[in-house]
mmCIF file of C-alpha atoms and ligand atoms in Angstrom:
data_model
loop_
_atom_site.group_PDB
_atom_site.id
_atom_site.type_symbol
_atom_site.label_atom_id
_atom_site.label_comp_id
_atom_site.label_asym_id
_atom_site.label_seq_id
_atom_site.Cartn_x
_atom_site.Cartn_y
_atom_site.Cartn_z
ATOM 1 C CA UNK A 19 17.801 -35.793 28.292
ATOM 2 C CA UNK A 20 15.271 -34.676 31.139
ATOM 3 C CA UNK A 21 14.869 -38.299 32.030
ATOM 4 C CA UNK A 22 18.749 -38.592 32.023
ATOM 5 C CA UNK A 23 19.176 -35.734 34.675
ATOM 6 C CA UNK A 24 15.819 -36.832 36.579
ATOM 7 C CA UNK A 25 17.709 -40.698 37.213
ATOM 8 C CA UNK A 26 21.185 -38.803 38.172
ATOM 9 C CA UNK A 27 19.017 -36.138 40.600
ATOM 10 C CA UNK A 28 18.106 -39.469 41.888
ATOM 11 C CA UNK A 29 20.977 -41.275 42.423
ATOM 12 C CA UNK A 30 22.640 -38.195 44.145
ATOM 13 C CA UNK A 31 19.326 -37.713 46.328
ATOM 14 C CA UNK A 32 20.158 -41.850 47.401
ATOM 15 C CA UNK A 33 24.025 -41.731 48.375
ATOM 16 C CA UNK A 34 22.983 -37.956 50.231
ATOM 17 C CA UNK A 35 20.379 -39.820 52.294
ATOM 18 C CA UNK A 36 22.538 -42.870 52.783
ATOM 19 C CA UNK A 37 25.231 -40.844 54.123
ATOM 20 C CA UNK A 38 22.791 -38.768 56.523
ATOM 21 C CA UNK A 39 21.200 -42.073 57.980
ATOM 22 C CA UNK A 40 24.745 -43.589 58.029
ATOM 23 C CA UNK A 41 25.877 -40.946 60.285
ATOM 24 C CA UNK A 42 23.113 -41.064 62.349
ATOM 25 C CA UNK A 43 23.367 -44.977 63.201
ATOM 26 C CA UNK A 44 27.388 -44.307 63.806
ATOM 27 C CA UNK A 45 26.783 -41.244 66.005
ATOM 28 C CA UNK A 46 23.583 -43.665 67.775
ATOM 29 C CA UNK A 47 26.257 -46.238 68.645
ATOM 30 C CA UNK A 48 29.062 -44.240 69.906
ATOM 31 C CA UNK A 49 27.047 -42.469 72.553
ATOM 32 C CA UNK A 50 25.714 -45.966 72.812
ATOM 33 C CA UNK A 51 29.294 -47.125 74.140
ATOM 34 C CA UNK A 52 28.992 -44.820 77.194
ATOM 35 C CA UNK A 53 25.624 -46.129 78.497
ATOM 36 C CA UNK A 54 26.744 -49.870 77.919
ATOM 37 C CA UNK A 55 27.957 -52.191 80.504
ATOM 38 C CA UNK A 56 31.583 -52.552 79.660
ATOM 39 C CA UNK A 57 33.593 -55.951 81.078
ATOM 40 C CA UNK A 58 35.357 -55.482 84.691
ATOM 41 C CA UNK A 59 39.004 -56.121 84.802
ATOM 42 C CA UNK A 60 40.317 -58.202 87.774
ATOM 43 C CA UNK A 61 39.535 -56.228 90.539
ATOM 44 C CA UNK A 62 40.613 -56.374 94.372
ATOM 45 C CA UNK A 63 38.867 -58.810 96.136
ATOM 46 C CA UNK A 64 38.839 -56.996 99.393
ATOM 47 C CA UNK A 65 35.934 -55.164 96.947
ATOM 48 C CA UNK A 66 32.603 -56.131 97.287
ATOM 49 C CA UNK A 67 30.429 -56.520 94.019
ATOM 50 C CA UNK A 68 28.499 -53.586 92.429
ATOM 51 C CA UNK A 69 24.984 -53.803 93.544
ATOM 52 C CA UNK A 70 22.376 -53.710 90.707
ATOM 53 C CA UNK A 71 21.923 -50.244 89.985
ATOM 54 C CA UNK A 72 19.574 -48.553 87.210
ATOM 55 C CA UNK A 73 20.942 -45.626 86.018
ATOM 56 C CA UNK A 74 18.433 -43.770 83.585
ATOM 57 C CA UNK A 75 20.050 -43.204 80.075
ATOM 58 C CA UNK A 76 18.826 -39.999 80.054
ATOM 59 C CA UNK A 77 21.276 -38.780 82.775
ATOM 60 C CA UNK A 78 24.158 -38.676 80.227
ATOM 61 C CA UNK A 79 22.551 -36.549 77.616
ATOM 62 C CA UNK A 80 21.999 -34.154 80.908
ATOM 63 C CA UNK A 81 25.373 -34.084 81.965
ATOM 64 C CA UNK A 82 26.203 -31.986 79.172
ATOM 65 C CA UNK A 83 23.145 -30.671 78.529
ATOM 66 C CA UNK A 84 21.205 -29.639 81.564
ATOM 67 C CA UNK A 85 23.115 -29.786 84.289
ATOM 68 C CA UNK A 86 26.423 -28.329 82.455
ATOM 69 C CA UNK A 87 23.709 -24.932 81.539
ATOM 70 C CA UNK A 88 23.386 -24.710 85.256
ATOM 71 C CA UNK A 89 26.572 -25.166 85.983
ATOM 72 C CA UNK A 90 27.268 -22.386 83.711
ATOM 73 C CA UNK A 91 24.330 -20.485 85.934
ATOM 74 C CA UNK A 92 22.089 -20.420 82.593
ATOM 75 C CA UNK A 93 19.146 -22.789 83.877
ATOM 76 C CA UNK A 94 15.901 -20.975 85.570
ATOM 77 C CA UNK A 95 14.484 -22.265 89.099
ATOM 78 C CA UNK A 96 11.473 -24.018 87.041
ATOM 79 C CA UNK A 97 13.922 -26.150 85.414
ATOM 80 C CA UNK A 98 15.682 -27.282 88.605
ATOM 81 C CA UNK A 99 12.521 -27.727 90.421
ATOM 82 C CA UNK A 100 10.792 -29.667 87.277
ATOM 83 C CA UNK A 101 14.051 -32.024 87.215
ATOM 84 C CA UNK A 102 13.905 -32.607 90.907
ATOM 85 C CA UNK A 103 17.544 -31.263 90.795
ATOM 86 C CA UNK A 104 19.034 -30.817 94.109
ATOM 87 C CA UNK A 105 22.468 -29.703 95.972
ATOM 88 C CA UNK A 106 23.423 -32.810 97.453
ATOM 89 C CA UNK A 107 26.385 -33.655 100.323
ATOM 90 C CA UNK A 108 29.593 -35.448 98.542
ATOM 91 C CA UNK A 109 28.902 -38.935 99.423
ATOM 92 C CA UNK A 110 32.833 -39.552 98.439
ATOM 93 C CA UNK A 111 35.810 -37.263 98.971
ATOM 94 C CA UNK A 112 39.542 -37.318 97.360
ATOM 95 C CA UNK A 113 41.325 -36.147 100.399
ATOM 96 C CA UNK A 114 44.588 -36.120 98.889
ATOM 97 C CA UNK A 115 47.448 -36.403 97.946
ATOM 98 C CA UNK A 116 48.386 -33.426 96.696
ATOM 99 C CA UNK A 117 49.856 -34.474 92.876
ATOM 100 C CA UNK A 118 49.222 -37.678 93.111
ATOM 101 C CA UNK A 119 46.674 -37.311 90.311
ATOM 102 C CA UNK A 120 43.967 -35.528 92.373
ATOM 103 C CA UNK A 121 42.358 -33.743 89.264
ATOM 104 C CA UNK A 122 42.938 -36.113 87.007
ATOM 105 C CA UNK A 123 41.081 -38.813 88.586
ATOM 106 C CA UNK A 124 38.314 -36.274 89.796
ATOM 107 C CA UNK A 125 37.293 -35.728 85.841
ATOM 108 C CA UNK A 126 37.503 -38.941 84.653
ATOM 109 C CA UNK A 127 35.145 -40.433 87.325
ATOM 110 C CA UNK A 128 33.322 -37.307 86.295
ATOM 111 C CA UNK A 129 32.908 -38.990 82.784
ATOM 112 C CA UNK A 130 30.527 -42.098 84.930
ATOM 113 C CA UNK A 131 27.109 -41.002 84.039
ATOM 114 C CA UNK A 132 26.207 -41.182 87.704
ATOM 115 C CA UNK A 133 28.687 -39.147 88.936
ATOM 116 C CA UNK A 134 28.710 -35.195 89.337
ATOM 117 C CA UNK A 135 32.220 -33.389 90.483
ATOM 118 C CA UNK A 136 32.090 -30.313 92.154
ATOM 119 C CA UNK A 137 34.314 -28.562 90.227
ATOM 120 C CA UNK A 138 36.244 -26.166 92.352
ATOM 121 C CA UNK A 139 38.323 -27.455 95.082
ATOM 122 C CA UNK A 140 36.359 -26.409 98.517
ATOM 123 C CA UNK A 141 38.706 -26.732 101.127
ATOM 124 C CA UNK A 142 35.483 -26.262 103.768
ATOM 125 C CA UNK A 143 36.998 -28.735 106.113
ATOM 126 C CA UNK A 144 40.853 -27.632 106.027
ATOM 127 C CA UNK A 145 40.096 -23.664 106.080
ATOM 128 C CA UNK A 146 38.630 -22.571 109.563
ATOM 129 C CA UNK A 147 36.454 -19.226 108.158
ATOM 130 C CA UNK A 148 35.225 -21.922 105.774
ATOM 131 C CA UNK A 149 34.415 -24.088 108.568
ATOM 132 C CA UNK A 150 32.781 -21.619 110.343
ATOM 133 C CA UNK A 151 30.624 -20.754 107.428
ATOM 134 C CA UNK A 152 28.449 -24.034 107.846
ATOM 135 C CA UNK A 153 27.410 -26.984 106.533
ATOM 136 C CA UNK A 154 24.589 -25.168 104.106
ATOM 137 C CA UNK A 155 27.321 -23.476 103.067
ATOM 138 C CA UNK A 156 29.435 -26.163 102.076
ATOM 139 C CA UNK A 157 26.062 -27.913 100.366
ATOM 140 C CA UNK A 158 25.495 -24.839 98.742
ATOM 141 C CA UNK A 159 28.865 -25.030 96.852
ATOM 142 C CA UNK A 160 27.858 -28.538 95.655
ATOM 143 C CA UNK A 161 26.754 -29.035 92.069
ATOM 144 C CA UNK A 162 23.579 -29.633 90.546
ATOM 145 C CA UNK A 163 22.608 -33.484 90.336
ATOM 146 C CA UNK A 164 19.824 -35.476 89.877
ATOM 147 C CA UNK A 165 18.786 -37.690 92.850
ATOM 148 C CA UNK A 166 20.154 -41.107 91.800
ATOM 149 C CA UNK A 167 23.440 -39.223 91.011
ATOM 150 C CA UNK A 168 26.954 -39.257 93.645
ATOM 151 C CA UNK A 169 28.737 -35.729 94.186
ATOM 152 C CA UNK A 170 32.487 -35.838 94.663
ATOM 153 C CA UNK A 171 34.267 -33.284 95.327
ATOM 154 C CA UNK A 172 38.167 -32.729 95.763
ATOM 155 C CA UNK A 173 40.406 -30.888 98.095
ATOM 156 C CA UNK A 174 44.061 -32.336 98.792
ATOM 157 C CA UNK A 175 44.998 -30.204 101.679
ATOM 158 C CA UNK A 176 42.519 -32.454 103.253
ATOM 159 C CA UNK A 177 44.692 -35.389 103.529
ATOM 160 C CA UNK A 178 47.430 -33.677 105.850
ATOM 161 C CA UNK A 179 45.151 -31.229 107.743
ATOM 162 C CA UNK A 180 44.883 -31.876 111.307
ATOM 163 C CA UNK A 181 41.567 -30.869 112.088
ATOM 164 C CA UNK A 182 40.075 -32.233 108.447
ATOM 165 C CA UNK A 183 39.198 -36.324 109.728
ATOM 166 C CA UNK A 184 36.735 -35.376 112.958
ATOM 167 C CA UNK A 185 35.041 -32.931 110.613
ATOM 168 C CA UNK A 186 34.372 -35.032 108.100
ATOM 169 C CA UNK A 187 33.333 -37.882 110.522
ATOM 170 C CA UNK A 188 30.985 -35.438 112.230
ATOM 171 C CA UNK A 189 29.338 -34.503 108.944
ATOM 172 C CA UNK A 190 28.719 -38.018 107.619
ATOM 173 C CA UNK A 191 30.723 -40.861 109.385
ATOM 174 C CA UNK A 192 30.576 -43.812 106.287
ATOM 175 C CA UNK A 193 31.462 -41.095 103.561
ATOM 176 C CA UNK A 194 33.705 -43.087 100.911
ATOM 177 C CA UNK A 195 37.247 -41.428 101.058
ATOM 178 C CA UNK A 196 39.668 -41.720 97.874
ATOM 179 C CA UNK A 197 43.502 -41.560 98.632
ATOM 180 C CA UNK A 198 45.876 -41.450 95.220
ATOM 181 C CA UNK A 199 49.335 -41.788 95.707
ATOM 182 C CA UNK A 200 52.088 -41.817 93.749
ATOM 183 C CA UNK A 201 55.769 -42.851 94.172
ATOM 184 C CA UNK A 202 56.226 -40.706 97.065
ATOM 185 C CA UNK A 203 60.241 -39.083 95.715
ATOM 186 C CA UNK A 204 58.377 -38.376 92.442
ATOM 187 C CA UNK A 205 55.259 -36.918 93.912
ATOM 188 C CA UNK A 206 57.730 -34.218 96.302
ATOM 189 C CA UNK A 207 59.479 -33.531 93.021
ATOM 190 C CA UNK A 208 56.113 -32.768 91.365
ATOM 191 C CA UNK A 209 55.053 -30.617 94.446
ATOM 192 C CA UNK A 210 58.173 -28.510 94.465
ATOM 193 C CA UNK A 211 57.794 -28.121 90.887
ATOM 194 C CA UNK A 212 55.056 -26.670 91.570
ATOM 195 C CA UNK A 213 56.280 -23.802 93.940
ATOM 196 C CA UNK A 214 58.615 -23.181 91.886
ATOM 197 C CA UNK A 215 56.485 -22.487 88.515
ATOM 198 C CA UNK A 216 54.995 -20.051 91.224
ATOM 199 C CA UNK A 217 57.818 -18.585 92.241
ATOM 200 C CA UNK A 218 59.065 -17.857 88.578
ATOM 201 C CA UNK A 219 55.823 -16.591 87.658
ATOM 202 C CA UNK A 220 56.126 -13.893 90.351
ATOM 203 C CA UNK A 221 59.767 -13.579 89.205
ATOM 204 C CA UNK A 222 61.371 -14.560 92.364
ATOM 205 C CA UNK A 223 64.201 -16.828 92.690
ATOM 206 C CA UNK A 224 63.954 -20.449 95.009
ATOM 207 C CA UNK A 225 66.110 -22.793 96.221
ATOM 208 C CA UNK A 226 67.100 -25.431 94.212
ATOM 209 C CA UNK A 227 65.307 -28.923 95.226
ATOM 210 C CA UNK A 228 68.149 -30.466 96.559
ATOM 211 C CA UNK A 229 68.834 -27.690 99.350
ATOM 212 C CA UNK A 230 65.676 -27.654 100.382
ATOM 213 C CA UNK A 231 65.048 -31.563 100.619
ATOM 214 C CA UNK A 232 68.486 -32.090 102.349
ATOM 215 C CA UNK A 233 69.403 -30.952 106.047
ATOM 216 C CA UNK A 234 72.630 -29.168 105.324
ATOM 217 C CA UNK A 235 73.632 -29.350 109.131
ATOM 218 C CA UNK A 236 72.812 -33.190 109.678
ATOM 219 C CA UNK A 237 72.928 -34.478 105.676
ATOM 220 C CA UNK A 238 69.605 -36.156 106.207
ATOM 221 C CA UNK A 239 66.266 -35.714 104.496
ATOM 222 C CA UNK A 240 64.851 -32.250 106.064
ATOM 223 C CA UNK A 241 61.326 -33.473 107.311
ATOM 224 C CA UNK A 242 60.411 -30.225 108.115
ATOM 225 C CA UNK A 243 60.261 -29.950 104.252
ATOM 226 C CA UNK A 244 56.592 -30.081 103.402
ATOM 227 C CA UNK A 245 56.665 -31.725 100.293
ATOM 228 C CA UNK A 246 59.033 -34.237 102.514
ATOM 229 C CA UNK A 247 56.047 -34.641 104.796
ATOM 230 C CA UNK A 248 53.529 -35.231 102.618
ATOM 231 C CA UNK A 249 54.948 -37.868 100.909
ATOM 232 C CA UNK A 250 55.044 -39.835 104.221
ATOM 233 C CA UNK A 251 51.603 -41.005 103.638
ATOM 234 C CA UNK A 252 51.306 -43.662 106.762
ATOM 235 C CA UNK A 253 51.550 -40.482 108.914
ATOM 236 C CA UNK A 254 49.079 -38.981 107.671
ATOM 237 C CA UNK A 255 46.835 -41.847 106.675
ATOM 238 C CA UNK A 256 47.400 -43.313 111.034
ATOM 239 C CA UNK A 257 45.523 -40.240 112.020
ATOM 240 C CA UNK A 258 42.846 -40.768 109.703
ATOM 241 C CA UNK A 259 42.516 -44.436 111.011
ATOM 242 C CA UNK A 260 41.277 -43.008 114.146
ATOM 243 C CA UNK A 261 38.206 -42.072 113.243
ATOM 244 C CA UNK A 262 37.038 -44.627 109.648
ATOM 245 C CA UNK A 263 37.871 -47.827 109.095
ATOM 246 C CA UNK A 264 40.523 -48.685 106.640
ATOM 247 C CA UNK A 265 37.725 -50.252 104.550
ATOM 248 C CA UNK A 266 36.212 -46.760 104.437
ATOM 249 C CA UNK A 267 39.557 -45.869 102.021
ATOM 250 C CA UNK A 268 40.503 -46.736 98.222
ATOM 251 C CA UNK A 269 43.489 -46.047 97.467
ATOM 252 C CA UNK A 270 44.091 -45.293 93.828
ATOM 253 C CA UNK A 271 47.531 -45.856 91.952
ATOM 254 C CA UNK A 272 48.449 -42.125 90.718
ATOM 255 C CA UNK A 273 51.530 -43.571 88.868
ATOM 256 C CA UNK A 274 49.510 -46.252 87.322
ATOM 257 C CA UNK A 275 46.158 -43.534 86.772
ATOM 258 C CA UNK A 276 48.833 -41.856 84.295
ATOM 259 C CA UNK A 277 50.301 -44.838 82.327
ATOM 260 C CA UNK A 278 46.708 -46.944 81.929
ATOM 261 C CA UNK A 279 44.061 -45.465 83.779
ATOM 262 C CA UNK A 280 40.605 -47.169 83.039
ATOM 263 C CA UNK A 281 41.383 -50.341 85.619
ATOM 264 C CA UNK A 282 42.426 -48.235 88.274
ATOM 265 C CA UNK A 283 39.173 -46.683 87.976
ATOM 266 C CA UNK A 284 37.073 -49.355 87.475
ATOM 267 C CA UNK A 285 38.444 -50.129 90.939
ATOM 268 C CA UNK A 286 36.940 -46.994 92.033
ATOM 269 C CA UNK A 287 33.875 -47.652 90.327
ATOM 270 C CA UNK A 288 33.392 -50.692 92.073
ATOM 271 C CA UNK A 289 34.556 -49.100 95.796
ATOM 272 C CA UNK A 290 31.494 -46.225 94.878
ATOM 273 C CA UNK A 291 29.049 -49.397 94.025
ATOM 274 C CA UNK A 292 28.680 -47.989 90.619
ATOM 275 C CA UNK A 293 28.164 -49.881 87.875
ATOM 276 C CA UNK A 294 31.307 -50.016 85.409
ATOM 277 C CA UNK A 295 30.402 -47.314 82.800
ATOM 278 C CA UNK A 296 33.641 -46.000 82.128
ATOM 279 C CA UNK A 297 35.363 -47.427 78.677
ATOM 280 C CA UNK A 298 38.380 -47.300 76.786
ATOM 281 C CA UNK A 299 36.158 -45.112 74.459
ATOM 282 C CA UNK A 300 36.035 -42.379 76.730
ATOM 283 C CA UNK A 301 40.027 -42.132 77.654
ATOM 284 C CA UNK A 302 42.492 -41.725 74.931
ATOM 285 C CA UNK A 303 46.274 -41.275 74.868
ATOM 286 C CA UNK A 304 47.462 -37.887 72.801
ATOM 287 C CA UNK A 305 50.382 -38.492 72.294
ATOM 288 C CA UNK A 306 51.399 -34.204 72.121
ATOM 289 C CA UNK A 307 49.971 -33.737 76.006
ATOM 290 C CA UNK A 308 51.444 -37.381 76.773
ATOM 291 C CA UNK A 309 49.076 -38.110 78.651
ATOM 292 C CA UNK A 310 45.024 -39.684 78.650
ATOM 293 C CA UNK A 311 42.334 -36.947 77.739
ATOM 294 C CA UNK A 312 38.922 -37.757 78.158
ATOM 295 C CA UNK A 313 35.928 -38.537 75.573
ATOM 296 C CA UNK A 314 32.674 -37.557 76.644
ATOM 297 C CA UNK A 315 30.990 -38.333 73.373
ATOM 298 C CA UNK A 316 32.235 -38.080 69.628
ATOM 299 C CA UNK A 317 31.584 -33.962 69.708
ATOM 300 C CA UNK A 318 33.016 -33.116 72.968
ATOM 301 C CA UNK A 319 36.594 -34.375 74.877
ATOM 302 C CA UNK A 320 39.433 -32.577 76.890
ATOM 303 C CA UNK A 321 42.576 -32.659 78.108
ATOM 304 C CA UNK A 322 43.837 -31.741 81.781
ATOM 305 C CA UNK A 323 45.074 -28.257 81.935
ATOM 306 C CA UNK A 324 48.768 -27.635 81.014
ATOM 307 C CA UNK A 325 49.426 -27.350 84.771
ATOM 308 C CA UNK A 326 49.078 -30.809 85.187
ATOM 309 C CA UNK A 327 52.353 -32.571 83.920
ATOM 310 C CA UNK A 328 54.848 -30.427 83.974
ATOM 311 C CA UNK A 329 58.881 -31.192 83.385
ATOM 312 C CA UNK A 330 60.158 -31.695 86.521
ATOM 313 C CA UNK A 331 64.100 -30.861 86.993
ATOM 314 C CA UNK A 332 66.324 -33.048 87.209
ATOM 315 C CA UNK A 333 67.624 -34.025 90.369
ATOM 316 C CA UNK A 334 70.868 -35.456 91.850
ATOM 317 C CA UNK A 335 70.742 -38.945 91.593
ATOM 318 C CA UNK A 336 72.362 -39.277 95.298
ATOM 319 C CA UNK A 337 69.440 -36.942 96.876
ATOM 320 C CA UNK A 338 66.828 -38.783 94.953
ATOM 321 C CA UNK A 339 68.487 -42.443 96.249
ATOM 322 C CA UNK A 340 68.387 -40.416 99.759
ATOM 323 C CA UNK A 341 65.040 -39.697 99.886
ATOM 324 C CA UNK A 342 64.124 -43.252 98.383
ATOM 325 C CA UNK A 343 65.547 -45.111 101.670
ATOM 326 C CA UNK A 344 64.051 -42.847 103.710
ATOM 327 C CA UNK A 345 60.817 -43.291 102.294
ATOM 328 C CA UNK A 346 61.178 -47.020 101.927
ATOM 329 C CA UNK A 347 59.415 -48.035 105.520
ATOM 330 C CA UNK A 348 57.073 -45.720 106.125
ATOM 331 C CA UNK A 349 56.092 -47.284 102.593
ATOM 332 C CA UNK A 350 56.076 -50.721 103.886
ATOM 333 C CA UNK A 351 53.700 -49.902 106.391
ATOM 334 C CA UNK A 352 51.402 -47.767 104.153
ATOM 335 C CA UNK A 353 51.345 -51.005 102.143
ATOM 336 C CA UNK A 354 50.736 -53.098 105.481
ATOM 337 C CA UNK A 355 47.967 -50.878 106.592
ATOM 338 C CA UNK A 356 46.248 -50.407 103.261
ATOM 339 C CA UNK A 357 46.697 -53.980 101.766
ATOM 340 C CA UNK A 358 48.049 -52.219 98.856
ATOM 341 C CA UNK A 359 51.345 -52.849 97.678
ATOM 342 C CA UNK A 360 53.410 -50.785 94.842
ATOM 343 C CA UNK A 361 56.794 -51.175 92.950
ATOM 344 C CA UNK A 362 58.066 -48.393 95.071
ATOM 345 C CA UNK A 363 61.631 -48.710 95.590
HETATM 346 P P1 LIG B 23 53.077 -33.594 87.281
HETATM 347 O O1 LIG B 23 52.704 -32.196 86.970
HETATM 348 O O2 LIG B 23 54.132 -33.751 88.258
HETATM 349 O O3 LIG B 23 53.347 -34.432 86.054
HETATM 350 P P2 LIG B 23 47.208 -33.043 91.047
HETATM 351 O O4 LIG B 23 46.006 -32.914 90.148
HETATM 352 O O5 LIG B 23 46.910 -33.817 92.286
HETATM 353 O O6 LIG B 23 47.856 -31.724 91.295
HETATM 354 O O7 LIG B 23 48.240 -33.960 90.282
HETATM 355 C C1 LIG B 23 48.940 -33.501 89.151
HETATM 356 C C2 LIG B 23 49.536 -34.703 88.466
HETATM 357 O O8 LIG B 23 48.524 -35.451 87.799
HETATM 358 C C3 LIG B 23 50.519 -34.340 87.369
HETATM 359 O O9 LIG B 23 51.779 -34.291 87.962
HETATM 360 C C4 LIG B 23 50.350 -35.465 86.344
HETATM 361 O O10 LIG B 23 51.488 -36.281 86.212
HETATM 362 C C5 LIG B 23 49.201 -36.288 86.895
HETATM 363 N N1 LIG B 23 48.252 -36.773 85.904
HETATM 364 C C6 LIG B 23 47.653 -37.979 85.973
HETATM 365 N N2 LIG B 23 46.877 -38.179 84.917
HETATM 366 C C7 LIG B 23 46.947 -37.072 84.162
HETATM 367 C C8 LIG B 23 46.339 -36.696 82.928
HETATM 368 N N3 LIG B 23 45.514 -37.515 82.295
HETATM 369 N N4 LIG B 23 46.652 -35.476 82.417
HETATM 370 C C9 LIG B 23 47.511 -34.659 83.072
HETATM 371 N N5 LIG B 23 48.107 -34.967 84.248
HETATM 372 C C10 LIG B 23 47.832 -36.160 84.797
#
């Protein structure tokens, strides 16, 4: 009898410690997947090649460890200094364009181990008493990051503010600049959406899309309509031109960063000379936000904020074939200038 219950103590003791080393191998692998080199997708060829770059393995573990406690303002001065953690310049910007995608492509390159978002949106170049505070200011809103590591921060007014391109050039003139775009009728739908779900919130009424967007005098697209104006993005992008080089830009497919995101940002990986670290592992469709969410490791993902795809209204079909012909060459020459062409109509 004892011996009986002595072999079954035993045989429960082996599938228990089966399972627990089982698990441990699985979880092993998965966070495995994030430090491995994954294949590139056909890329650009106007792209030069990553360079060969080490990126310690450790950095991931601190992305959610470490540096997330400081981020959180729970890490003491001894740990920062024994890290060699430091407050460093972005070395990239997304400039814009506002809704194109802006925060969703800030967090997923966010997911590269040797990247490190800042997490608020700045806006020291675009905002004059920001200005005015200083570049130690502006460093001092940075993030944590080790050395090795690229800060990126994000701030769309950038893109259409005057005064933004000579600032940036003065603070670092061959900073990496990120430009996502999407079908520019969508994108002013998306921006007046916007407004609006501001408006409502505050309980005030707003003009429906299609008086705003149309000249009521002339029947023409009102382009004194901002969300008209921003989605002329060779206007914008011209005056940027005269200060970096157009190979100083990526431009990043918003519409296609929705749909199938990891090659549009292994583009981006490869425009930041990173190596590709970014899988299919760590982006995965749910299919209640309709949209990617992001997989840091098998205990911690998210999804963008509810904010971020909302229901548009619908709009007269006229208005929207309107604005589509007036957009149609300022897109050509976007597409000339950037040697990036989309199914725009
Ligand atoms: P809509 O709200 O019009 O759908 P921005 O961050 O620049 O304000 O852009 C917001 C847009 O990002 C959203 O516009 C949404 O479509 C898009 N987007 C792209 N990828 C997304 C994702 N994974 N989750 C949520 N929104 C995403």
């Amino acid at each position: 009898m004892l011996f009986k219950q002595q072999a079954l103590l035993r045989q429960k003791l082996f599938v228990l410690g089966s399972l627990a080393i089982g698990s441990v191998l699985y979880l092993v692998a998965r966070v495995g997947t994030l430090d491995r080199l994954q294949p590139i997708c056909p890329v650009d060829s106007r792209l030069s090649a990553p360079e060969p770059e080490q990126i310690p393995l450790r950095t991931l573990q601190f992305k959610r460890g470490l540096l997330h406690e400081i981020r959180k303002g729970n890490a003491t001065k001894e740990q920062i200094r024994l890290h060699n953690l430091v407050q460093q310049l972005p070395q990239a910007i997304i400039i814009g364009v506002r809704k194109g995608g802006t925060r969703a492509l800030l967090e997923m390159l966010n997911l590269h181990p040797a990247v490190v978002k800042a997490s608020q949106e700045i806006h020291f170049f675009d905002n004059d008493q920001n200005y005015a505070r200083g570049i130690d200011w502006y460093r001092g809103k940075m993030p944590f990051s080790f050395p090795h590591q690229i800060t990126i921060e994000k701030s769309p007014a950038y893109f259409i503010t005057e005064e933004v391109p000579e600032r940036i050039f003065k603070m670092n003139s061959s900073i990496k600049l990120l430009i996502i775009v999407r079908e520019p009728t969508t994108r002013a739908v998306s921006d007046y959406t916007q407004v609006l779900e501001g408006k409502e919130r505050k309980n005030k009424t707003y003009h429906k899309f299609e008086k705003l967007v149309i000249d009521t005098n002339t029947c023409e697209v009102n382009t004194k309509y901002k969300a008209v104006r921003t989605s002329i993005y060779t206007k914008h992008l011209e005056r940027w031109l005269k200060y970096f080089p157009v190979e100083q830009f990526h431009i990043v497919d918003g519409d296609r960063l929705i749909t199938d995101p990891l090659p549009e940002l292994q583009l981006v990986e490869r425009f930041l000379n990173l190596p590709s670290r970014i899988s299919q592992y760590n982006l995965y469709f749910n299919a209640t936000r309709g949209f990617y969410c992001l997989r840091f490791n098998i205990v911690f993902n998210k999804c963008l904020a509810g904010s971020k795809g909302r229901t548009h209204p619908e709009v007269d079909p006229s208005v929207v074939t309107k604005l589509q012909k007036f957009f149609h060459p300022f897109n050509q020459k976007f597409y000339q200038i950037t040697g990036r062409t989309f199914n725009w109509p």
